[in-house]
PDB file with SEQRES, HELIX, SHEET and CRYST1 records, atoms N, CA, C and O in Angstrom:
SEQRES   1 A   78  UNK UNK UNK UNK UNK UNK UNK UNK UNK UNK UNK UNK UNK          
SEQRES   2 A   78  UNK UNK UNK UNK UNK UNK UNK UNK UNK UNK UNK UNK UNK          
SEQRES   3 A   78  UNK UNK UNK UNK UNK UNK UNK UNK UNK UNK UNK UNK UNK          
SEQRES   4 A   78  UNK UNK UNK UNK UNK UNK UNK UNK UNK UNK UNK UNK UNK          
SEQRES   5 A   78  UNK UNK UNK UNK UNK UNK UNK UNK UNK UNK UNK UNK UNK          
SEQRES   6 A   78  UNK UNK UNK UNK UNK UNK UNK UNK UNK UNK UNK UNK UNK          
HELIX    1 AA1 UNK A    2  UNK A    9  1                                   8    
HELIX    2 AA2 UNK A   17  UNK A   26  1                                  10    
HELIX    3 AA3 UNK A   28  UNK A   47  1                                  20    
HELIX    4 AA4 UNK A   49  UNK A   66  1                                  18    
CRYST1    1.000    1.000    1.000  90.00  90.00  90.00 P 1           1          
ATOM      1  N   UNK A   1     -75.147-146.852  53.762  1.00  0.00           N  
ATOM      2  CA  UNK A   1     -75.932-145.672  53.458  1.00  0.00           C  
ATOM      3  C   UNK A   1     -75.460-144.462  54.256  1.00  0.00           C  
ATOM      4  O   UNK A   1     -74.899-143.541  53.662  1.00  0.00           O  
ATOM      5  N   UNK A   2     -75.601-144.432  55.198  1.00  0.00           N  
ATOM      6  CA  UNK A   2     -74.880-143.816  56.319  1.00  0.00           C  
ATOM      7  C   UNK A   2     -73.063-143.205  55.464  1.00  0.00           C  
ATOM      8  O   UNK A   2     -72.657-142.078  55.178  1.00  0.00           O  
ATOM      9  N   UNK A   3     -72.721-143.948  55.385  1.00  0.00           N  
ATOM     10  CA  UNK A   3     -71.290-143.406  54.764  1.00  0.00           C  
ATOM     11  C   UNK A   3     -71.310-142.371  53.830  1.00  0.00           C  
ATOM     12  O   UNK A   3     -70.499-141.446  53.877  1.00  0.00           O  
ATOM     13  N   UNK A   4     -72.777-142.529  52.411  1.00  0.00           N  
ATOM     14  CA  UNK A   4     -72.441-142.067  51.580  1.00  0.00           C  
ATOM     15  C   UNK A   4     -73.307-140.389  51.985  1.00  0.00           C  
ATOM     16  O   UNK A   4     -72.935-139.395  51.362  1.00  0.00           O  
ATOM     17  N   UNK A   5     -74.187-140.289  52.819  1.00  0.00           N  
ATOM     18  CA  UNK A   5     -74.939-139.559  53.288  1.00  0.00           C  
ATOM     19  C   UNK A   5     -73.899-138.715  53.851  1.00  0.00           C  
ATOM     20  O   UNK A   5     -73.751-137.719  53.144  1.00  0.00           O  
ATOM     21  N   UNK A   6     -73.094-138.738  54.892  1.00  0.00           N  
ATOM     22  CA  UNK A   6     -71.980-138.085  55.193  1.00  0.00           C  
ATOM     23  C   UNK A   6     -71.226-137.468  54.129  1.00  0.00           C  
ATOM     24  O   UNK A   6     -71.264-136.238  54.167  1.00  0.00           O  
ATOM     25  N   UNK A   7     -70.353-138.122  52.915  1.00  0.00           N  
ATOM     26  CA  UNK A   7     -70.041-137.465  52.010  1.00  0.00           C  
ATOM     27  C   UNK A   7     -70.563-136.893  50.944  1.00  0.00           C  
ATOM     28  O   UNK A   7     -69.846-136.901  49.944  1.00  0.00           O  
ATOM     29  N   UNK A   8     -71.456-136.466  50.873  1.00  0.00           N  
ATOM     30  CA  UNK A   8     -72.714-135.837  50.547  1.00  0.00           C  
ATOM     31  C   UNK A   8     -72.571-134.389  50.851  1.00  0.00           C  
ATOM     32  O   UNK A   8     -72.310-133.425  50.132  1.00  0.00           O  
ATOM     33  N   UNK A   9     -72.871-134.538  52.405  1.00  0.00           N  
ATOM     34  CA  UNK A   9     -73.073-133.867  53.373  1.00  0.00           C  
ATOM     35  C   UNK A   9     -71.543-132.591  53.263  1.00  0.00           C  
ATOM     36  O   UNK A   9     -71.784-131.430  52.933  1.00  0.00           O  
ATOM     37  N   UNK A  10     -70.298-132.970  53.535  1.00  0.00           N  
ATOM     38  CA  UNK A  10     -69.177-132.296  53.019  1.00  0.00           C  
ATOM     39  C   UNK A  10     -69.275-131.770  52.207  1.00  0.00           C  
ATOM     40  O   UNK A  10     -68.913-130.593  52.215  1.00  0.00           O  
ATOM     41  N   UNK A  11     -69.810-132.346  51.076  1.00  0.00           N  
ATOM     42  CA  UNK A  11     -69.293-131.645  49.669  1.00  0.00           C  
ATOM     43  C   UNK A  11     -69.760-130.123  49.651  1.00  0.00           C  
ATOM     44  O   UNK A  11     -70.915-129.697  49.632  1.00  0.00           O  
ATOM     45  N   UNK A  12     -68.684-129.489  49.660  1.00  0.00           N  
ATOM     46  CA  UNK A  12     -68.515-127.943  49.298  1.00  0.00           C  
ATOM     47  C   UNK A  12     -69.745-127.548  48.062  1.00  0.00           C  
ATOM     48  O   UNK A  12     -69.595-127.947  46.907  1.00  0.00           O  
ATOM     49  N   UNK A  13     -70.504-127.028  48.324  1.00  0.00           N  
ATOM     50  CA  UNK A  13     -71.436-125.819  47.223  1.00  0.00           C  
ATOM     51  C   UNK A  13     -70.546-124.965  46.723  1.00  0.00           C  
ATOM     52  O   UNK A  13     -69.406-125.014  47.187  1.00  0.00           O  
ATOM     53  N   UNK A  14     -70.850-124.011  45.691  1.00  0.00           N  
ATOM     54  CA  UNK A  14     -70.387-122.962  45.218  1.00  0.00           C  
ATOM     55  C   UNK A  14     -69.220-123.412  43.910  1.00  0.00           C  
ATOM     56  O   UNK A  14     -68.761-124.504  43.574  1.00  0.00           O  
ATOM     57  N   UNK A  15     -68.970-121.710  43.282  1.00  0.00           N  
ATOM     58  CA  UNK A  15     -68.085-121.927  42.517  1.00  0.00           C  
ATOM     59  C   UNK A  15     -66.464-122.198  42.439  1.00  0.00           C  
ATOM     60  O   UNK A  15     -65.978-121.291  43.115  1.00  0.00           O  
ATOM     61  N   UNK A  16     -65.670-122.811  42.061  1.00  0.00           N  
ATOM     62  CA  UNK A  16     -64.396-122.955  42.143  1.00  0.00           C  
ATOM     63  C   UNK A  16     -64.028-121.973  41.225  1.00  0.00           C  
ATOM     64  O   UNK A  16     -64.636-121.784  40.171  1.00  0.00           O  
ATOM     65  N   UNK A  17     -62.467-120.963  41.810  1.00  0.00           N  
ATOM     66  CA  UNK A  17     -61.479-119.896  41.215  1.00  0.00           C  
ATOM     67  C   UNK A  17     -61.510-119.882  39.605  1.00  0.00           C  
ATOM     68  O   UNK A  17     -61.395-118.852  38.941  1.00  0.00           O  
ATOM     69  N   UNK A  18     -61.682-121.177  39.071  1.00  0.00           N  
ATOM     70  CA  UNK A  18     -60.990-121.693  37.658  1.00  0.00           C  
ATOM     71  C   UNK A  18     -62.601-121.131  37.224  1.00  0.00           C  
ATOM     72  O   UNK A  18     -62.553-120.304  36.314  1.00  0.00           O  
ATOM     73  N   UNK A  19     -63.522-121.337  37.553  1.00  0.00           N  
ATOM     74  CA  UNK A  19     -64.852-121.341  36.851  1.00  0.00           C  
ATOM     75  C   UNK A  19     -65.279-119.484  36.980  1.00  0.00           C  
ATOM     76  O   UNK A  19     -65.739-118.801  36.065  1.00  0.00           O  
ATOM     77  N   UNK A  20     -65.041-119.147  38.005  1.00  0.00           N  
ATOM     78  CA  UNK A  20     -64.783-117.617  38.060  1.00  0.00           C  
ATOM     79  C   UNK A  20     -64.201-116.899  37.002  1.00  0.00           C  
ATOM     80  O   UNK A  20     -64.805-116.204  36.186  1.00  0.00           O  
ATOM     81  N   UNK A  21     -62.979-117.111  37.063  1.00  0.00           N  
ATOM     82  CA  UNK A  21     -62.091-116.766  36.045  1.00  0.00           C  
ATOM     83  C   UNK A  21     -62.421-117.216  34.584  1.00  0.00           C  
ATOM     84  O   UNK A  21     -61.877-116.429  33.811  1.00  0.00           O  
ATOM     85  N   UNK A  22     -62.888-117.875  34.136  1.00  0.00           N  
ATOM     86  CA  UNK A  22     -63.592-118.402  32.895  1.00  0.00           C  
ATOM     87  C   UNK A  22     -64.381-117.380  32.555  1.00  0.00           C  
ATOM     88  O   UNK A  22     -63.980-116.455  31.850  1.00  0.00           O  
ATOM     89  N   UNK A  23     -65.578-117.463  33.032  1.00  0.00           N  
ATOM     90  CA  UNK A  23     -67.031-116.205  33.283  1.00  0.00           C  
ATOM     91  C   UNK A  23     -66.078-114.864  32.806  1.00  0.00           C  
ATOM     92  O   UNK A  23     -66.356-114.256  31.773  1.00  0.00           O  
ATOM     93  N   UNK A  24     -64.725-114.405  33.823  1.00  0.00           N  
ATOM     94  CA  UNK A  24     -64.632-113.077  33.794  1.00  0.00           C  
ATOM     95  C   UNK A  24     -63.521-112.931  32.285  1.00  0.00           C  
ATOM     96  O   UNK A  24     -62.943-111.856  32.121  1.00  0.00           O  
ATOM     97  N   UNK A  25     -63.348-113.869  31.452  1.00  0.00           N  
ATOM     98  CA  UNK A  25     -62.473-113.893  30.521  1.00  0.00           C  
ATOM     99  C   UNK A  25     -63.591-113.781  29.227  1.00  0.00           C  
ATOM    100  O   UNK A  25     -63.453-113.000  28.286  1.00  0.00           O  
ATOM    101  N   UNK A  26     -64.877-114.861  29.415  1.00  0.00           N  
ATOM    102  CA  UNK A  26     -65.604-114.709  28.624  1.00  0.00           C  
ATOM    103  C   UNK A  26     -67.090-113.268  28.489  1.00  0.00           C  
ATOM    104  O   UNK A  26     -68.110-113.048  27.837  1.00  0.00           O  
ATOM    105  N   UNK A  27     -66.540-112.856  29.225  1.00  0.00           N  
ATOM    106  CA  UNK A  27     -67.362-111.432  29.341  1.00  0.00           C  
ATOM    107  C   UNK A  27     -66.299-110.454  28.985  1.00  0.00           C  
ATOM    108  O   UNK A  27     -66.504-109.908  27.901  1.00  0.00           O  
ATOM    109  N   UNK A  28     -65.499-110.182  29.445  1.00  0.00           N  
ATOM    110  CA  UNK A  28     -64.707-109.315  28.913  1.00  0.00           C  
ATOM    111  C   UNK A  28     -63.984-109.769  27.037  1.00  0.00           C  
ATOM    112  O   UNK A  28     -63.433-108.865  26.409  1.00  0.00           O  
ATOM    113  N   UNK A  29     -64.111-111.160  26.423  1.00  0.00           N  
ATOM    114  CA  UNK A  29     -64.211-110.971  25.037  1.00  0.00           C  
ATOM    115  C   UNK A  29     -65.798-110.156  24.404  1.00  0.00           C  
ATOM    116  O   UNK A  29     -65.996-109.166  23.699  1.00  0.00           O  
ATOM    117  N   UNK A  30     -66.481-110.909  24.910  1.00  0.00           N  
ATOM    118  CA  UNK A  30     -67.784-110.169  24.397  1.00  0.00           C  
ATOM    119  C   UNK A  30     -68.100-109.075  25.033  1.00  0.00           C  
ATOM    120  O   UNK A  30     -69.270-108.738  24.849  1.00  0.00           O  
ATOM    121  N   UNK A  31     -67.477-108.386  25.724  1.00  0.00           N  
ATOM    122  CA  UNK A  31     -67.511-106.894  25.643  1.00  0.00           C  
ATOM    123  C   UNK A  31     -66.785-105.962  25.170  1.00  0.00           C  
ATOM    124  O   UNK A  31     -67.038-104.771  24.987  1.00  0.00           O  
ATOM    125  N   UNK A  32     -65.467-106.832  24.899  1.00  0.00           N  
ATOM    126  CA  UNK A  32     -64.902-106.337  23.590  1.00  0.00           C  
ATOM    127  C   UNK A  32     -65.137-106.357  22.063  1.00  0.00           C  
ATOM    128  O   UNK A  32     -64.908-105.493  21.216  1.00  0.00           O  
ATOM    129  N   UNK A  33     -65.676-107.629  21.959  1.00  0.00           N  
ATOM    130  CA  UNK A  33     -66.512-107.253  20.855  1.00  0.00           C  
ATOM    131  C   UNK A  33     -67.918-106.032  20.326  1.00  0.00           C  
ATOM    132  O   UNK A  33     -68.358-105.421  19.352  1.00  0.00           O  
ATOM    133  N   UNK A  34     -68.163-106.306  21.961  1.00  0.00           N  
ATOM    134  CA  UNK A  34     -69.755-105.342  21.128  1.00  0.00           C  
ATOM    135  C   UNK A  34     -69.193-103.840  21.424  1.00  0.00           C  
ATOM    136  O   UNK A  34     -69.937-102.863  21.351  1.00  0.00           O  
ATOM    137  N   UNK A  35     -67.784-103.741  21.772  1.00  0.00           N  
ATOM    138  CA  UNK A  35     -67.347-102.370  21.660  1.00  0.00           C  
ATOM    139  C   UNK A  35     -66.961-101.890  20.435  1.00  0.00           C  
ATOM    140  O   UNK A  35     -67.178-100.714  20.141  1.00  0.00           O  
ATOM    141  N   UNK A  36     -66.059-103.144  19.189  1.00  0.00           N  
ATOM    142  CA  UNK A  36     -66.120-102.714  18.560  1.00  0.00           C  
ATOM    143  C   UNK A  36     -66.942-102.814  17.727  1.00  0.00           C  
ATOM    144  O   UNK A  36     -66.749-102.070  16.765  1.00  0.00           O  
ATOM    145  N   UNK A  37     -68.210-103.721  17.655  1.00  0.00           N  
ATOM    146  CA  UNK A  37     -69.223-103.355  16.971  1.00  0.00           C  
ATOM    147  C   UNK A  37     -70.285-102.048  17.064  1.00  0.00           C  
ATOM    148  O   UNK A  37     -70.842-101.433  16.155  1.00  0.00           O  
ATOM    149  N   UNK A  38     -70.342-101.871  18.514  1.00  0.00           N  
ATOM    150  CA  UNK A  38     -70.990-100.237  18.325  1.00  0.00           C  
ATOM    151  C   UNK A  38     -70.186 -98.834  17.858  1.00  0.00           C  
ATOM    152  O   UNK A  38     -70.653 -97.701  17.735  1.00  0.00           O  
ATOM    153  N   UNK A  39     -68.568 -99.395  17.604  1.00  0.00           N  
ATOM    154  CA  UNK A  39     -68.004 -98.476  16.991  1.00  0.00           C  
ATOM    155  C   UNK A  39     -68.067 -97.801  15.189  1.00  0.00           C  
ATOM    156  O   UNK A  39     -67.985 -96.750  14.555  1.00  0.00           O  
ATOM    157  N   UNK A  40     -68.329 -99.708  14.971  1.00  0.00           N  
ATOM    158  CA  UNK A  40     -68.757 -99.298  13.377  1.00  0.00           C  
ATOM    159  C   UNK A  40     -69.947 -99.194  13.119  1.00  0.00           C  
ATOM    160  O   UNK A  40     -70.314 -99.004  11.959  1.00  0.00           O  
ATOM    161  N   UNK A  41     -71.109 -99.330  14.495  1.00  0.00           N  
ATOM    162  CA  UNK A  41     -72.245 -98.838  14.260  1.00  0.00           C  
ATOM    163  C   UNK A  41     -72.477 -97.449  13.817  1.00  0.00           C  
ATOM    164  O   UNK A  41     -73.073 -97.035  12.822  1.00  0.00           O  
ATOM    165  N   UNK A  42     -71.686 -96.619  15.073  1.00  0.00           N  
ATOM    166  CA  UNK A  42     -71.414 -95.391  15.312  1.00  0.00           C  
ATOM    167  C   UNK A  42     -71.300 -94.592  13.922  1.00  0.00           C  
ATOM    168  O   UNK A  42     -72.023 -93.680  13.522  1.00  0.00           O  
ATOM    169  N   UNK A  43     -70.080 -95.245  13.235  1.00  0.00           N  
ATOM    170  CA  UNK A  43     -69.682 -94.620  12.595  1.00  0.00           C  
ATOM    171  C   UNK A  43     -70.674 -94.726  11.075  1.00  0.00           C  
ATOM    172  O   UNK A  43     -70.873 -93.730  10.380  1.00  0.00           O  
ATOM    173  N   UNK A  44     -71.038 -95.632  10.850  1.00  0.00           N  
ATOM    174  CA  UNK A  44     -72.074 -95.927   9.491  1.00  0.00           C  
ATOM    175  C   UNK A  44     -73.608 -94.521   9.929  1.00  0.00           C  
ATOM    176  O   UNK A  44     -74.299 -93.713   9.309  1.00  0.00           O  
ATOM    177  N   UNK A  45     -73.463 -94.903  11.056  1.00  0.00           N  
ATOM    178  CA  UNK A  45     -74.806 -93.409  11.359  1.00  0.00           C  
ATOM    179  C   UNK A  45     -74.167 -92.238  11.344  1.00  0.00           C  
ATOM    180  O   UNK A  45     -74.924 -91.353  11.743  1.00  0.00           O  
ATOM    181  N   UNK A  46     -73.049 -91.818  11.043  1.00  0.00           N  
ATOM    182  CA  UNK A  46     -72.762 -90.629  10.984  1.00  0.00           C  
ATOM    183  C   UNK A  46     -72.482 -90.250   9.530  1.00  0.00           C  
ATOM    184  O   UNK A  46     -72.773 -89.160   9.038  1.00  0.00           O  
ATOM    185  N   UNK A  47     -71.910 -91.224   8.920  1.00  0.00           N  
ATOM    186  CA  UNK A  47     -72.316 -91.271   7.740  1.00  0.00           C  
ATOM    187  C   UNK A  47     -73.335 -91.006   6.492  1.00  0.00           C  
ATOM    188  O   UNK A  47     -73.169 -90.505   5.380  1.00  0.00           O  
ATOM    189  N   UNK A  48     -74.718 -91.690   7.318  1.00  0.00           N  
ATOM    190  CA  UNK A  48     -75.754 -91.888   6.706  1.00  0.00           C  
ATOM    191  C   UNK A  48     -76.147 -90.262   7.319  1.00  0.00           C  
ATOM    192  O   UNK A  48     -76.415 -89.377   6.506  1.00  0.00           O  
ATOM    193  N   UNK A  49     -76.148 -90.022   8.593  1.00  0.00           N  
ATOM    194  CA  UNK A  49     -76.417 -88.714   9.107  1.00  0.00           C  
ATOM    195  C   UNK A  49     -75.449 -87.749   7.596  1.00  0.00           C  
ATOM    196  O   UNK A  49     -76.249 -87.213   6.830  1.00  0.00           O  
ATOM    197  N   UNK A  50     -74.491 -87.621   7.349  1.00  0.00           N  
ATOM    198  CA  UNK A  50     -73.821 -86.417   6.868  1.00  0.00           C  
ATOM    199  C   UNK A  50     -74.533 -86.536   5.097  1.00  0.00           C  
ATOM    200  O   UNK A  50     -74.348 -85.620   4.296  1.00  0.00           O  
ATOM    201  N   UNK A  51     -75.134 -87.492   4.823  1.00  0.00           N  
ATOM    202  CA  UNK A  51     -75.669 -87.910   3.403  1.00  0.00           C  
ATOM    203  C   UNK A  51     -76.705 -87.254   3.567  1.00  0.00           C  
ATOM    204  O   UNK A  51     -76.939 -86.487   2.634  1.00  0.00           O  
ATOM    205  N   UNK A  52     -77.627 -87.245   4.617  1.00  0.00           N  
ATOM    206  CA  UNK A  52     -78.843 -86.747   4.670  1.00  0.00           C  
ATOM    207  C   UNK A  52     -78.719 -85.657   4.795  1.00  0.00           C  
ATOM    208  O   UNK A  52     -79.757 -84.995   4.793  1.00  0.00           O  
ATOM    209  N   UNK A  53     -77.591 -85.040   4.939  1.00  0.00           N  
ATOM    210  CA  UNK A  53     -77.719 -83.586   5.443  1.00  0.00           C  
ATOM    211  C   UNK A  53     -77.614 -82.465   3.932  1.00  0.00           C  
ATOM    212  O   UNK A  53     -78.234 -81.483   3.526  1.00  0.00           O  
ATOM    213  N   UNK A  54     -76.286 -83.421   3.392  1.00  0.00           N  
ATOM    214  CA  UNK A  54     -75.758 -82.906   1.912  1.00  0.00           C  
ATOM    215  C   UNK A  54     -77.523 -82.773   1.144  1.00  0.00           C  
ATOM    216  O   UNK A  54     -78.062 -81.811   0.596  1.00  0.00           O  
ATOM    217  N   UNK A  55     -77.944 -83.934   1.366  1.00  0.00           N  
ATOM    218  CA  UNK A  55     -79.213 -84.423  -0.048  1.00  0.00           C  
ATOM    219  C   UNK A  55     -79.721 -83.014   0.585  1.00  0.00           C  
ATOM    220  O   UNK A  55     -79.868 -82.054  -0.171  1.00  0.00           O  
ATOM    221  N   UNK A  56     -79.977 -82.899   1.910  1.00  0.00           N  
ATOM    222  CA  UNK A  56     -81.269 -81.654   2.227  1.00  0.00           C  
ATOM    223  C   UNK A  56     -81.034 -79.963   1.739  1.00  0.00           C  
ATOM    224  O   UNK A  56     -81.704 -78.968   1.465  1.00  0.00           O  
ATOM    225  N   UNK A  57     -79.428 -80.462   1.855  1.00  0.00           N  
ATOM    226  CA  UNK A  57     -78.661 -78.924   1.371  1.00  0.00           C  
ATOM    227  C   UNK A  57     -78.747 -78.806  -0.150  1.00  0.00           C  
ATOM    228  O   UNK A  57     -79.028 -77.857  -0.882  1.00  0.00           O  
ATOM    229  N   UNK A  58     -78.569 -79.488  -0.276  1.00  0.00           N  
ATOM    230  CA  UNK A  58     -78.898 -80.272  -2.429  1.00  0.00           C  
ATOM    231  C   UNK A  58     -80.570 -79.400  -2.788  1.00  0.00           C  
ATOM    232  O   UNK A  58     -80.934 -78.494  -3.539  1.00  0.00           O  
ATOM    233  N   UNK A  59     -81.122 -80.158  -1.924  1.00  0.00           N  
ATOM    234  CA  UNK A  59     -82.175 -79.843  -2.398  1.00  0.00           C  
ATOM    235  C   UNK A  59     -82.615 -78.359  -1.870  1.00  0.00           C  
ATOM    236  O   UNK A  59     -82.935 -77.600  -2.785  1.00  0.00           O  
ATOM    237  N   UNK A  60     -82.678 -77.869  -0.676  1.00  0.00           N  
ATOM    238  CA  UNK A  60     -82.182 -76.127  -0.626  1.00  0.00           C  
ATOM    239  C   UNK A  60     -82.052 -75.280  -1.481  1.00  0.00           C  
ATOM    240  O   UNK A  60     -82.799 -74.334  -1.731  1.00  0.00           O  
ATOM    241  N   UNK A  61     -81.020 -75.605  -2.005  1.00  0.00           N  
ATOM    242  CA  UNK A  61     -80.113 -74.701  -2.957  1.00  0.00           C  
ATOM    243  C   UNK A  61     -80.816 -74.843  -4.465  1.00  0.00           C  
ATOM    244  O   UNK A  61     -80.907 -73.873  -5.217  1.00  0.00           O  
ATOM    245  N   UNK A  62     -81.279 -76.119  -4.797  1.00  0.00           N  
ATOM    246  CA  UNK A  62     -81.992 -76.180  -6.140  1.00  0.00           C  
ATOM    247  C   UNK A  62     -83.185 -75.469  -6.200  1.00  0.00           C  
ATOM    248  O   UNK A  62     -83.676 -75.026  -7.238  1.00  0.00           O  
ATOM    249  N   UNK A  63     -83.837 -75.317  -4.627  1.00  0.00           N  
ATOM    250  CA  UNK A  63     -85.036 -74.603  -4.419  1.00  0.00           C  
ATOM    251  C   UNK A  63     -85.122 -72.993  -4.314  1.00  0.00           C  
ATOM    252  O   UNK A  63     -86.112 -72.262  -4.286  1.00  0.00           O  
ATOM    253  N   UNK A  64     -83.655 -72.673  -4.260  1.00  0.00           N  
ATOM    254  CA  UNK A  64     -83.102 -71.243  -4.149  1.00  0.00           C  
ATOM    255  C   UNK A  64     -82.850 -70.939  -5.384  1.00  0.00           C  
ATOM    256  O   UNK A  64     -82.883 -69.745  -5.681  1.00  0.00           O  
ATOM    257  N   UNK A  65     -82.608 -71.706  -6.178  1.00  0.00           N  
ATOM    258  CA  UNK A  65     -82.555 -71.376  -7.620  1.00  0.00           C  
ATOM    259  C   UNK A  65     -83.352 -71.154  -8.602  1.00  0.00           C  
ATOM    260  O   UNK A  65     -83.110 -70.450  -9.582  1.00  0.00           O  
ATOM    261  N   UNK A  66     -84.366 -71.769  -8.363  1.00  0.00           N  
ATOM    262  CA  UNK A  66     -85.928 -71.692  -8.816  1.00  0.00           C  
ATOM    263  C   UNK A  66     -86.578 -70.857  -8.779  1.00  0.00           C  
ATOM    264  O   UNK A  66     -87.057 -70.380  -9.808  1.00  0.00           O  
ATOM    265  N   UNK A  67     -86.819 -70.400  -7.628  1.00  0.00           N  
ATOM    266  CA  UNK A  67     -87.360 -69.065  -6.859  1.00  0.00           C  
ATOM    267  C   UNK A  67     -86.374 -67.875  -7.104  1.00  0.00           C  
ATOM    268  O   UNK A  67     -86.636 -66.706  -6.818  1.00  0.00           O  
ATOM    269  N   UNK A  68     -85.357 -68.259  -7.599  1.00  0.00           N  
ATOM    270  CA  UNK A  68     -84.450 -66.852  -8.478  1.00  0.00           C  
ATOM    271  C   UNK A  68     -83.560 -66.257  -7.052  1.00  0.00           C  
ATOM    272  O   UNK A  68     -82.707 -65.390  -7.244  1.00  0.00           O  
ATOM    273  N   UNK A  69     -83.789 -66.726  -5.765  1.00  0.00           N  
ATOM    274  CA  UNK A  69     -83.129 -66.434  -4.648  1.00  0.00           C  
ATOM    275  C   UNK A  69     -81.316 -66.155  -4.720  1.00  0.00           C  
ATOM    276  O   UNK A  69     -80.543 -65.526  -3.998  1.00  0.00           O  
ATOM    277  N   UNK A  70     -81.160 -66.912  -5.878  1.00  0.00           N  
ATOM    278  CA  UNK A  70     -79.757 -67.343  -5.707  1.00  0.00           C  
ATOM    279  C   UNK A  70     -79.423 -67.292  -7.582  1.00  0.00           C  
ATOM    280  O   UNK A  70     -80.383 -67.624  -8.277  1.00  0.00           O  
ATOM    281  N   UNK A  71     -78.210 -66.919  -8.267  1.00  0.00           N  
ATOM    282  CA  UNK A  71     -78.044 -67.222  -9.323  1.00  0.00           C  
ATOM    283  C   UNK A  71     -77.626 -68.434  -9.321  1.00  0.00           C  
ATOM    284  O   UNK A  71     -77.319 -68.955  -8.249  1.00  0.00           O  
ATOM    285  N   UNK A  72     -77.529 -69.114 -10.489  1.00  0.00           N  
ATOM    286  CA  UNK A  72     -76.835 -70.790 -10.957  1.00  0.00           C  
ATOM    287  C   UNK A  72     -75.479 -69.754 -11.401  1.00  0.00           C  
ATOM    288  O   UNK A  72     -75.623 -68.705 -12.028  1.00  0.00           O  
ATOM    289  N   UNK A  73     -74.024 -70.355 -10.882  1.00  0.00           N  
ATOM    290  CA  UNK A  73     -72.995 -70.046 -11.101  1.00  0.00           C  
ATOM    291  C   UNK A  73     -72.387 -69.724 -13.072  1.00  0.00           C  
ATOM    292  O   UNK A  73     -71.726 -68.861 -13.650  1.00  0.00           O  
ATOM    293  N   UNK A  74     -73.048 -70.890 -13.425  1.00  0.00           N  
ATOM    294  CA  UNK A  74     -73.409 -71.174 -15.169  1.00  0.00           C  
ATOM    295  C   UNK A  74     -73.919 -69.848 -15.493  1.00  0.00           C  
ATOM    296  O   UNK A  74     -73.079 -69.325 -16.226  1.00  0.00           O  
ATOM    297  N   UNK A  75     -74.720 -69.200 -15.330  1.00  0.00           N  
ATOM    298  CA  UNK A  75     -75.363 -68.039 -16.037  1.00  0.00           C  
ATOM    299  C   UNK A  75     -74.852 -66.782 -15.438  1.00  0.00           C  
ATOM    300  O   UNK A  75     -75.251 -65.710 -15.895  1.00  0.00           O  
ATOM    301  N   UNK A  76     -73.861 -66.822 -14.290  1.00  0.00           N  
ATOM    302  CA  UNK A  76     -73.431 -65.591 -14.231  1.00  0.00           C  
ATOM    303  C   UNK A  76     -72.184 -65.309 -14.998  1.00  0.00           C  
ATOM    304  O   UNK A  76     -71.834 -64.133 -15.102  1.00  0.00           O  
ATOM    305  N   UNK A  77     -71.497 -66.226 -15.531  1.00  0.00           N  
ATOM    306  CA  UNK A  77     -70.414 -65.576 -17.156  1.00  0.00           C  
ATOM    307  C   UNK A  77     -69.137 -65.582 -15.724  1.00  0.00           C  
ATOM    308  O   UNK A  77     -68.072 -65.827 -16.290  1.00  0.00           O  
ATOM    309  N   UNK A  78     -69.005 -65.503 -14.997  1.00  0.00           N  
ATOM    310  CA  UNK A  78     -67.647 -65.988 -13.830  1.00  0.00           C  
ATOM    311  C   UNK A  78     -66.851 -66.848 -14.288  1.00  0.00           C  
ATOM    312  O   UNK A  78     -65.910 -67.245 -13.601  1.00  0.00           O  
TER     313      UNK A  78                                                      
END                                                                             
């Protein structure tokens, strides 16, 4: 009993180099990934941003036309 209590007792805690290095390989893929996933996040909201902007200008201009603010290009003979 005594013997195995001693080597017990030695055995080193903590992490070994190889298990370090693992961790810092598998964090740096998945932070490469969610880089490029917030890139095509990025970009689909700017998108959807420049759609919303056109529809609001769309609708503007149809409202400028109504109200006689503005001619329709069609009825000025140009």
């Amino acid at each position: 009993m005594v013997n195995l209590k001693k080597f017990r007792s030695k055995k080193k805690k903590g992490f070994t180099l190889i298990e370090m290095v693992m961790v810092v390989v598998i964090l740096g893929i998945l932070s490469s990934m969610a880089m490029m996933k917030y890139g095509e996040v990025q970009k689909n909201a700017k998108i959807k941003s420049d759609c919303a902007t056109a529809s609001t200008l769309a609708t503007a201009i149809t409202i400028a036309k109504n109200d006689g603010k503005i001619s329709s290009s069609e009825s000025s003979g140009e």
